[in-house]
Amino acid sequence: MDKRKVIYYEDELHDEFSIAKITPKKIDGNYIYCYDSFFKKFTHFFWYRMIATPIAFLYTKFEFHHKIIGKEILKQYQDTGYFIYGNHTHDIGDAFVPSMLNFPKDNYVIVHPNNVSMPYLGKITPSLGALPLPDDKTAYRNFLHAVQRRIQEKHAVVIYPEAHIWPYYTKIRPFLDTSFHYPIKFDVPTFCFTNTYQKRKGSDKPNMVTYIDGPFFPNKELSDRDKKIDLRNQVYDCMCRRSKNSNVVKIAYIKKEEKNG
């Protein structure tokens, strides 16, 4: 339980406020992203469908009274793979919310190596769809092949472009366009989801209301570099608009220079 009421920050792009402290392992060319054995396919089904999905449903409903707006948008794209970007505002919730958005499609989440480095749970997260970011060129080739494969299998690849967790943050941080080359490279639709925190009657806990928007496509008349910028801006502007639906602040974020001023 995060009991912090105020967090002081310096850098919106790089500050990390997750409570968990994990030493990440190196993701090199020896890391295996995709397995083809029957056993590994079964463990994915077991952990993802039989264990994680029911837990995700119960957790999001009881903890956040979770409501999804725009779910019908994704139902129109069940026959294709796509990328979906979201704001990064909860350590546990962000692991569970994506599986509630586009059921029964599987989600594969691009994550920091921390997520596959945790004791015990780190051995399970790959079966839950974690795709850790690579640390060298060989690993990057394997990583990119895994992303391509999951898209070709008509799954969803989830990305948190803010990269760092800011618990209960109600705005959208100015994320980079780096991760937006994936949907351009693989020529598939882009969507976004924005988690907002809204007042709950009779409780200090906020409700989480998630808005789904898209699809977004880059302007094909632009250069590859400008396509990334264009796609990023479409998603960022939409998420900024949706974030204004948050009407409760559980943790206040104050920039240190403002504090000192």
PDB file of C-alpha atoms in Angstrom:
ATOM      1  CA  MET A   1       0.000   0.000   0.000  1.00  0.00           C
ATOM      2  CA  ASP A   2       1.464   3.345  -1.086  1.00  0.00           C
ATOM      3  CA  LYS A   3       0.874   5.791   1.793  1.00  0.00           C
ATOM      4  CA  ARG A   4       2.790   8.732   0.329  1.00  0.00           C
ATOM      5  CA  LYS A   5       0.803  11.954   0.065  1.00  0.00           C
ATOM      6  CA  VAL A   6       3.400  14.163  -1.650  1.00  0.00           C
ATOM      7  CA  ILE A   7       6.247  13.279  -4.018  1.00  0.00           C
ATOM      8  CA  TYR A   8       8.888  15.782  -5.102  1.00  0.00           C
ATOM      9  CA  TYR A   9      10.362  15.225  -8.531  1.00  0.00           C
ATOM     10  CA  GLU A  10      13.134  16.685 -10.671  1.00  0.00           C
ATOM     11  CA  ASP A  11      12.900  15.020 -14.084  1.00  0.00           C
ATOM     12  CA  GLU A  12       9.610  13.977 -15.669  1.00  0.00           C
ATOM     13  CA  LEU A  13      11.397  11.715 -18.155  1.00  0.00           C
ATOM     14  CA  HIS A  14      13.677   9.768 -15.824  1.00  0.00           C
ATOM     15  CA  ASP A  15      12.456   9.901 -12.202  1.00  0.00           C
ATOM     16  CA  GLU A  16      11.142   6.582 -10.896  1.00  0.00           C
ATOM     17  CA  PHE A  17       8.794   6.350  -7.907  1.00  0.00           C
ATOM     18  CA  SER A  18       7.928   2.687  -7.698  1.00  0.00           C
ATOM     19  CA  ILE A  19       8.278   1.326  -4.164  1.00  0.00           C
ATOM     20  CA  ALA A  20       9.838  -1.919  -5.416  1.00  0.00           C
ATOM     21  CA  LYS A  21      13.650  -2.063  -5.387  1.00  0.00           C
ATOM     22  CA  ILE A  22      14.969  -4.670  -7.824  1.00  0.00           C
ATOM     23  CA  THR A  23      18.390  -5.292  -9.325  1.00  0.00           C
ATOM     24  CA  PRO A  24      17.758  -6.036 -13.014  1.00  0.00           C
ATOM     25  CA  LYS A  25      19.532  -8.882 -14.724  1.00  0.00           C
ATOM     26  CA  LYS A  26      21.248  -8.365 -18.066  1.00  0.00           C
ATOM     27  CA  ILE A  27      19.097  -9.219 -21.073  1.00  0.00           C
ATOM     28  CA  ASP A  28      21.661 -10.456 -23.584  1.00  0.00           C
ATOM     29  CA  GLY A  29      21.664 -12.732 -26.603  1.00  0.00           C
ATOM     30  CA  ASN A  30      21.120 -15.782 -24.385  1.00  0.00           C
ATOM     31  CA  TYR A  31      17.710 -14.577 -23.240  1.00  0.00           C
ATOM     32  CA  ILE A  32      14.921 -16.574 -24.915  1.00  0.00           C
ATOM     33  CA  TYR A  33      11.845 -14.519 -25.783  1.00  0.00           C
ATOM     34  CA  CYS A  34       9.754 -17.157 -27.562  1.00  0.00           C
ATOM     35  CA  TYR A  35       9.349 -20.854 -26.826  1.00  0.00           C
ATOM     36  CA  ASP A  36       7.634 -23.356 -29.106  1.00  0.00           C
ATOM     37  CA  SER A  37       7.361 -26.396 -26.862  1.00  0.00           C
ATOM     38  CA  PHE A  38       3.957 -27.672 -25.810  1.00  0.00           C
ATOM     39  CA  PHE A  39       4.985 -27.297 -22.161  1.00  0.00           C
ATOM     40  CA  LYS A  40       5.814 -23.603 -22.525  1.00  0.00           C
ATOM     41  CA  LYS A  41       2.596 -22.946 -24.419  1.00  0.00           C
ATOM     42  CA  PHE A  42       0.692 -24.674 -21.637  1.00  0.00           C
ATOM     43  CA  THR A  43       2.439 -22.656 -18.917  1.00  0.00           C
ATOM     44  CA  HIS A  44       1.509 -19.453 -20.776  1.00  0.00           C
ATOM     45  CA  PHE A  45      -2.142 -20.547 -20.923  1.00  0.00           C
ATOM     46  CA  PHE A  46      -2.093 -21.656 -17.280  1.00  0.00           C
ATOM     47  CA  TRP A  47      -0.499 -18.553 -15.799  1.00  0.00           C
ATOM     48  CA  TYR A  48      -2.120 -16.037 -18.146  1.00  0.00           C
ATOM     49  CA  ARG A  49      -5.667 -17.377 -18.485  1.00  0.00           C
ATOM     50  CA  MET A  50      -6.268 -19.587 -15.476  1.00  0.00           C
ATOM     51  CA  ILE A  51      -4.396 -17.569 -12.831  1.00  0.00           C
ATOM     52  CA  ALA A  52      -3.600 -13.991 -13.861  1.00  0.00           C
ATOM     53  CA  THR A  53      -6.788 -13.078 -15.740  1.00  0.00           C
ATOM     54  CA  PRO A  54      -9.188 -13.974 -12.882  1.00  0.00           C
ATOM     55  CA  ILE A  55      -6.899 -12.239 -10.368  1.00  0.00           C
ATOM     56  CA  ALA A  56      -6.736  -9.174 -12.625  1.00  0.00           C
ATOM     57  CA  PHE A  57     -10.515  -9.034 -12.856  1.00  0.00           C
ATOM     58  CA  LEU A  58     -10.996  -9.323  -9.102  1.00  0.00           C
ATOM     59  CA  TYR A  59      -8.189  -6.908  -8.248  1.00  0.00           C
ATOM     60  CA  THR A  60      -9.266  -4.152 -10.629  1.00  0.00           C
ATOM     61  CA  LYS A  61     -12.919  -4.470  -9.614  1.00  0.00           C
ATOM     62  CA  PHE A  62     -12.425  -4.568  -5.835  1.00  0.00           C
ATOM     63  CA  GLU A  63      -9.431  -2.225  -5.570  1.00  0.00           C
ATOM     64  CA  PHE A  64     -10.419   0.350  -8.175  1.00  0.00           C
ATOM     65  CA  HIS A  65     -14.094  -0.317  -9.064  1.00  0.00           C
ATOM     66  CA  HIS A  66     -12.587  -0.350 -12.540  1.00  0.00           C
ATOM     67  CA  LYS A  67     -14.634   0.930 -15.462  1.00  0.00           C
ATOM     68  CA  ILE A  68     -13.615   0.810 -19.135  1.00  0.00           C
ATOM     69  CA  ILE A  69     -14.944   3.269 -21.701  1.00  0.00           C
ATOM     70  CA  GLY A  70     -14.416   2.553 -25.392  1.00  0.00           C
ATOM     71  CA  LYS A  71     -13.842  -1.194 -25.175  1.00  0.00           C
ATOM     72  CA  GLU A  72     -15.917  -1.696 -28.320  1.00  0.00           C
ATOM     73  CA  ILE A  73     -13.181   0.060 -30.325  1.00  0.00           C
ATOM     74  CA  LEU A  74     -10.766  -2.809 -29.787  1.00  0.00           C
ATOM     75  CA  LYS A  75     -13.364  -5.481 -30.544  1.00  0.00           C
ATOM     76  CA  GLN A  76     -13.327  -4.332 -34.167  1.00  0.00           C
ATOM     77  CA  TYR A  77      -9.643  -5.304 -34.403  1.00  0.00           C
ATOM     78  CA  GLN A  78      -9.652  -8.817 -32.976  1.00  0.00           C
ATOM     79  CA  ASP A  79      -8.381 -10.202 -36.289  1.00  0.00           C
ATOM     80  CA  THR A  80      -5.177  -8.198 -36.353  1.00  0.00           C
ATOM     81  CA  GLY A  81      -2.246  -7.465 -34.109  1.00  0.00           C
ATOM     82  CA  TYR A  82      -1.784  -3.939 -32.822  1.00  0.00           C
ATOM     83  CA  PHE A  83       0.119  -1.760 -30.385  1.00  0.00           C
ATOM     84  CA  ILE A  84      -1.564  -0.076 -27.447  1.00  0.00           C
ATOM     85  CA  TYR A  85       0.073   2.633 -25.312  1.00  0.00           C
ATOM     86  CA  GLY A  86      -0.916   3.559 -21.761  1.00  0.00           C
ATOM     87  CA  ASN A  87       0.050   5.854 -18.897  1.00  0.00           C
ATOM     88  CA  HIS A  88       2.214   4.283 -16.185  1.00  0.00           C
ATOM     89  CA  THR A  89       0.604   5.058 -12.820  1.00  0.00           C
ATOM     90  CA  HIS A  90       0.468   1.868 -10.772  1.00  0.00           C
ATOM     91  CA  ASP A  91       2.842  -1.018 -10.166  1.00  0.00           C
ATOM     92  CA  ILE A  92       0.234  -3.773  -9.764  1.00  0.00           C
ATOM     93  CA  GLY A  93      -2.644  -2.142 -11.612  1.00  0.00           C
ATOM     94  CA  ASP A  94      -0.584  -1.565 -14.761  1.00  0.00           C
ATOM     95  CA  ALA A  95       0.203  -5.267 -14.896  1.00  0.00           C
ATOM     96  CA  PHE A  96      -3.489  -6.188 -14.698  1.00  0.00           C
ATOM     97  CA  VAL A  97      -5.394  -3.491 -16.584  1.00  0.00           C
ATOM     98  CA  PRO A  98      -4.341  -4.440 -20.149  1.00  0.00           C
ATOM     99  CA  SER A  99      -5.826  -7.931 -19.862  1.00  0.00           C
ATOM    100  CA  MET A 100      -9.168  -6.325 -19.004  1.00  0.00           C
ATOM    101  CA  LEU A 101      -9.205  -4.084 -22.076  1.00  0.00           C
ATOM    102  CA  ASN A 102      -9.274  -6.488 -24.991  1.00  0.00           C
ATOM    103  CA  PHE A 103     -10.247  -9.934 -23.694  1.00  0.00           C
ATOM    104  CA  PRO A 104      -9.940 -12.581 -25.152  1.00  0.00           C
ATOM    105  CA  LYS A 105      -6.895 -11.290 -27.081  1.00  0.00           C
ATOM    106  CA  ASP A 106      -3.552 -12.003 -25.433  1.00  0.00           C
ATOM    107  CA  ASN A 107      -1.331  -9.091 -24.425  1.00  0.00           C
ATOM    108  CA  TYR A 108       2.450  -9.006 -24.528  1.00  0.00           C
ATOM    109  CA  VAL A 109       3.929  -6.121 -22.557  1.00  0.00           C
ATOM    110  CA  ILE A 110       7.265  -4.467 -23.286  1.00  0.00           C
ATOM    111  CA  VAL A 111       8.826  -4.101 -19.840  1.00  0.00           C
ATOM    112  CA  HIS A 112      11.961  -3.042 -17.994  1.00  0.00           C
ATOM    113  CA  PRO A 113      14.250  -6.006 -17.155  1.00  0.00           C
ATOM    114  CA  ASN A 114      13.203  -5.512 -13.511  1.00  0.00           C
ATOM    115  CA  ASN A 115      10.002  -7.354 -14.340  1.00  0.00           C
ATOM    116  CA  VAL A 116      11.815 -10.594 -15.158  1.00  0.00           C
ATOM    117  CA  SER A 117      14.388 -10.184 -12.374  1.00  0.00           C
ATOM    118  CA  MET A 118      12.156 -10.447  -9.311  1.00  0.00           C
ATOM    119  CA  PRO A 119      12.665 -13.444  -7.017  1.00  0.00           C
ATOM    120  CA  TYR A 120      10.183 -16.217  -7.884  1.00  0.00           C
ATOM    121  CA  LEU A 121       7.700 -13.960  -9.730  1.00  0.00           C
ATOM    122  CA  GLY A 122      10.374 -13.047 -12.278  1.00  0.00           C
ATOM    123  CA  LYS A 123      10.305 -16.634 -13.500  1.00  0.00           C
ATOM    124  CA  ILE A 124       6.562 -16.391 -14.134  1.00  0.00           C
ATOM    125  CA  THR A 125       6.273 -12.973 -15.785  1.00  0.00           C
ATOM    126  CA  PRO A 126       7.608 -14.212 -19.162  1.00  0.00           C
ATOM    127  CA  SER A 127       4.721 -16.704 -19.218  1.00  0.00           C
ATOM    128  CA  LEU A 128       2.413 -13.759 -18.528  1.00  0.00           C
ATOM    129  CA  GLY A 129       3.650 -12.001 -21.655  1.00  0.00           C
ATOM    130  CA  ALA A 130       6.557  -9.868 -20.433  1.00  0.00           C
ATOM    131  CA  LEU A 131       8.981  -8.817 -23.187  1.00  0.00           C
ATOM    132  CA  PRO A 132      11.984  -7.262 -21.415  1.00  0.00           C
ATOM    133  CA  LEU A 133      13.955  -4.550 -23.188  1.00  0.00           C
ATOM    134  CA  PRO A 134      17.298  -5.850 -24.478  1.00  0.00           C
ATOM    135  CA  ASP A 135      20.770  -4.795 -23.329  1.00  0.00           C
ATOM    136  CA  ASP A 136      22.810  -5.593 -26.445  1.00  0.00           C
ATOM    137  CA  LYS A 137      22.520  -5.898 -30.238  1.00  0.00           C
ATOM    138  CA  THR A 138      22.026  -9.653 -30.315  1.00  0.00           C
ATOM    139  CA  ALA A 139      19.280  -9.442 -27.712  1.00  0.00           C
ATOM    140  CA  TYR A 140      17.695  -6.579 -29.659  1.00  0.00           C
ATOM    141  CA  ARG A 141      17.391  -8.744 -32.774  1.00  0.00           C
ATOM    142  CA  ASN A 142      15.730 -11.475 -30.712  1.00  0.00           C
ATOM    143  CA  PHE A 143      13.486  -8.922 -29.029  1.00  0.00           C
ATOM    144  CA  LEU A 144      12.375  -7.413 -32.338  1.00  0.00           C
ATOM    145  CA  HIS A 145      11.678 -10.863 -33.762  1.00  0.00           C
ATOM    146  CA  ALA A 146       9.528 -11.646 -30.700  1.00  0.00           C
ATOM    147  CA  VAL A 147       7.529  -8.424 -31.100  1.00  0.00           C
ATOM    148  CA  GLN A 148       7.009  -9.164 -34.797  1.00  0.00           C
ATOM    149  CA  ARG A 149       5.915 -12.705 -34.042  1.00  0.00           C
ATOM    150  CA  ARG A 150       3.338 -11.638 -31.457  1.00  0.00           C
ATOM    151  CA  ILE A 151       1.906  -9.072 -33.880  1.00  0.00           C
ATOM    152  CA  GLN A 152       1.716 -11.676 -36.661  1.00  0.00           C
ATOM    153  CA  GLU A 153      -0.075 -13.984 -34.235  1.00  0.00           C
ATOM    154  CA  LYS A 154      -2.711 -11.215 -33.910  1.00  0.00           C
ATOM    155  CA  HIS A 155      -1.913 -10.419 -30.297  1.00  0.00           C
ATOM    156  CA  ALA A 156      -1.642  -6.961 -28.720  1.00  0.00           C
ATOM    157  CA  VAL A 157       1.700  -5.485 -27.707  1.00  0.00           C
ATOM    158  CA  VAL A 158       1.357  -3.104 -24.765  1.00  0.00           C
ATOM    159  CA  ILE A 159       3.795  -0.238 -24.207  1.00  0.00           C
ATOM    160  CA  TYR A 160       4.069   2.255 -21.352  1.00  0.00           C
ATOM    161  CA  PRO A 161       5.962   5.072 -23.123  1.00  0.00           C
ATOM    162  CA  GLU A 162       6.441   7.074 -19.913  1.00  0.00           C
ATOM    163  CA  ALA A 163       8.749   4.169 -18.911  1.00  0.00           C
ATOM    164  CA  HIS A 164       8.756   4.990 -15.173  1.00  0.00           C
ATOM    165  CA  ILE A 165       5.998   4.467 -12.610  1.00  0.00           C
ATOM    166  CA  TRP A 166       4.487   7.550 -10.968  1.00  0.00           C
ATOM    167  CA  PRO A 167       1.790   6.148  -8.656  1.00  0.00           C
ATOM    168  CA  TYR A 168      -1.633   7.766  -9.090  1.00  0.00           C
ATOM    169  CA  TYR A 169      -0.250  10.562 -11.276  1.00  0.00           C
ATOM    170  CA  THR A 170      -3.158  12.322 -12.978  1.00  0.00           C
ATOM    171  CA  LYS A 171      -1.382  14.008 -15.885  1.00  0.00           C
ATOM    172  CA  ILE A 172       0.578  12.654 -18.845  1.00  0.00           C
ATOM    173  CA  ARG A 173       4.339  13.025 -18.778  1.00  0.00           C
ATOM    174  CA  PRO A 174       6.081  14.218 -21.976  1.00  0.00           C
ATOM    175  CA  PHE A 175       7.245  10.809 -23.227  1.00  0.00           C
ATOM    176  CA  LEU A 176       9.648  10.308 -26.128  1.00  0.00           C
ATOM    177  CA  ASP A 177       8.750   9.042 -29.606  1.00  0.00           C
ATOM    178  CA  THR A 178      11.273   6.165 -29.412  1.00  0.00           C
ATOM    179  CA  SER A 179       8.757   3.332 -29.041  1.00  0.00           C
ATOM    180  CA  PHE A 180       6.510   4.554 -31.842  1.00  0.00           C
ATOM    181  CA  HIS A 181       8.642   3.057 -34.578  1.00  0.00           C
ATOM    182  CA  TYR A 182       7.153  -0.395 -33.859  1.00  0.00           C
ATOM    183  CA  PRO A 183       3.668   0.161 -35.333  1.00  0.00           C
ATOM    184  CA  ILE A 184       5.260   1.963 -38.280  1.00  0.00           C
ATOM    185  CA  LYS A 185       7.725  -0.866 -38.919  1.00  0.00           C
ATOM    186  CA  PHE A 186       5.043  -3.560 -38.736  1.00  0.00           C
ATOM    187  CA  ASP A 187       2.300  -1.446 -40.371  1.00  0.00           C
ATOM    188  CA  VAL A 188      -0.446  -2.109 -37.824  1.00  0.00           C
ATOM    189  CA  PRO A 189      -2.922   0.121 -35.933  1.00  0.00           C
ATOM    190  CA  THR A 190      -2.033   2.041 -32.794  1.00  0.00           C
ATOM    191  CA  PHE A 191      -4.358   2.581 -29.834  1.00  0.00           C
ATOM    192  CA  CYS A 192      -4.013   4.179 -26.431  1.00  0.00           C
ATOM    193  CA  PHE A 193      -5.601   3.760 -23.027  1.00  0.00           C
ATOM    194  CA  THR A 194      -5.625   6.423 -20.344  1.00  0.00           C
ATOM    195  CA  ASN A 195      -6.149   5.441 -16.729  1.00  0.00           C
ATOM    196  CA  THR A 196      -7.838   8.222 -14.771  1.00  0.00           C
ATOM    197  CA  TYR A 197      -8.597   8.476 -11.048  1.00  0.00           C
ATOM    198  CA  GLN A 198     -12.035   9.666 -10.096  1.00  0.00           C
ATOM    199  CA  LYS A 199     -13.891  10.267  -6.850  1.00  0.00           C
ATOM    200  CA  ARG A 200     -15.558   7.318  -5.161  1.00  0.00           C
ATOM    201  CA  LYS A 201     -18.638   7.994  -3.134  1.00  0.00           C
ATOM    202  CA  GLY A 202     -18.123   7.272   0.557  1.00  0.00           C
ATOM    203  CA  SER A 203     -14.426   6.373   0.264  1.00  0.00           C
ATOM    204  CA  ASP A 204     -11.012   8.010   0.151  1.00  0.00           C
ATOM    205  CA  LYS A 205      -9.959   5.470  -2.458  1.00  0.00           C
ATOM    206  CA  PRO A 206     -10.337   6.616  -6.065  1.00  0.00           C
ATOM    207  CA  ASN A 207     -12.099   4.741  -8.817  1.00  0.00           C
ATOM    208  CA  MET A 208     -10.082   3.960 -11.915  1.00  0.00           C
ATOM    209  CA  VAL A 209     -11.775   4.795 -15.203  1.00  0.00           C
ATOM    210  CA  THR A 210      -9.892   3.746 -18.333  1.00  0.00           C
ATOM    211  CA  TYR A 211     -10.532   5.393 -21.697  1.00  0.00           C
ATOM    212  CA  ILE A 212      -9.604   3.589 -24.926  1.00  0.00           C
ATOM    213  CA  ASP A 213      -8.956   5.623 -28.079  1.00  0.00           C
ATOM    214  CA  GLY A 214      -7.839   5.006 -31.644  1.00  0.00           C
ATOM    215  CA  PRO A 215      -6.907   3.697 -34.041  1.00  0.00           C
ATOM    216  CA  PHE A 216      -4.114   6.112 -34.856  1.00  0.00           C
ATOM    217  CA  PHE A 217      -2.051   6.001 -38.042  1.00  0.00           C
ATOM    218  CA  PRO A 218       0.926   8.129 -39.069  1.00  0.00           C
ATOM    219  CA  ASN A 219       0.800  10.423 -42.073  1.00  0.00           C
ATOM    220  CA  LYS A 220       2.326   8.251 -44.819  1.00  0.00           C
ATOM    221  CA  GLU A 221       3.535  11.287 -46.706  1.00  0.00           C
ATOM    222  CA  LEU A 222       6.058  12.031 -43.957  1.00  0.00           C
ATOM    223  CA  SER A 223       9.575  10.691 -43.582  1.00  0.00           C
ATOM    224  CA  ASP A 224      10.077   7.716 -41.249  1.00  0.00           C
ATOM    225  CA  ARG A 225      11.487  10.053 -38.585  1.00  0.00           C
ATOM    226  CA  ASP A 226       8.532  12.426 -38.842  1.00  0.00           C
ATOM    227  CA  LYS A 227       6.054   9.528 -38.867  1.00  0.00           C
ATOM    228  CA  LYS A 228       7.250   8.597 -35.380  1.00  0.00           C
ATOM    229  CA  ILE A 229       6.828  12.149 -34.173  1.00  0.00           C
ATOM    230  CA  ASP A 230       3.381  12.422 -35.765  1.00  0.00           C
ATOM    231  CA  LEU A 231       2.151   9.156 -34.259  1.00  0.00           C
ATOM    232  CA  ARG A 232       3.568  10.008 -30.852  1.00  0.00           C
ATOM    233  CA  ASN A 233       1.886  13.420 -30.900  1.00  0.00           C
ATOM    234  CA  GLN A 234      -1.493  11.951 -31.827  1.00  0.00           C
ATOM    235  CA  VAL A 235      -1.338   9.521 -28.910  1.00  0.00           C
ATOM    236  CA  TYR A 236       0.108  12.043 -26.463  1.00  0.00           C
ATOM    237  CA  ASP A 237      -2.481  14.731 -27.265  1.00  0.00           C
ATOM    238  CA  CYS A 238      -5.329  12.242 -26.919  1.00  0.00           C
ATOM    239  CA  MET A 239      -4.064  10.942 -23.580  1.00  0.00           C
ATOM    240  CA  CYS A 240      -3.631  14.506 -22.298  1.00  0.00           C
ATOM    241  CA  ARG A 241      -7.256  15.251 -23.143  1.00  0.00           C
ATOM    242  CA  ARG A 242      -8.478  12.090 -21.442  1.00  0.00           C
ATOM    243  CA  SER A 243      -6.362  12.691 -18.337  1.00  0.00           C
ATOM    244  CA  LYS A 244      -8.423  15.784 -17.606  1.00  0.00           C
ATOM    245  CA  ASN A 245     -11.200  13.425 -16.502  1.00  0.00           C
ATOM    246  CA  SER A 246      -9.242  12.690 -13.319  1.00  0.00           C
ATOM    247  CA  ASN A 247     -10.882  14.615 -10.486  1.00  0.00           C
ATOM    248  CA  VAL A 248      -9.089  13.339  -7.400  1.00  0.00           C
ATOM    249  CA  VAL A 249      -5.442  13.617  -6.316  1.00  0.00           C
ATOM    250  CA  LYS A 250      -4.250  10.767  -4.128  1.00  0.00           C
ATOM    251  CA  ILE A 251      -0.563  11.747  -4.342  1.00  0.00           C
ATOM    252  CA  ALA A 252       0.500  15.328  -5.082  1.00  0.00           C
ATOM    253  CA  TYR A 253       3.539  15.732  -7.356  1.00  0.00           C
ATOM    254  CA  ILE A 254       5.598  18.890  -6.860  1.00  0.00           C
ATOM    255  CA  LYS A 255       8.676  19.838  -8.857  1.00  0.00           C
ATOM    256  CA  LYS A 256      11.622  20.510  -6.571  1.00  0.00           C
ATOM    257  CA  GLU A 257      12.416  23.904  -8.036  1.00  0.00           C
ATOM    258  CA  GLU A 258       8.822  24.954  -7.303  1.00  0.00           C
ATOM    259  CA  LYS A 259       9.239  23.691  -3.730  1.00  0.00           C
ATOM    260  CA  ASN A 260      12.462  25.634  -3.286  1.00  0.00           C
ATOM    261  CA  GLY A 261      10.928  28.732  -4.896  1.00  0.00           C
TER     262      GLY A 261
END
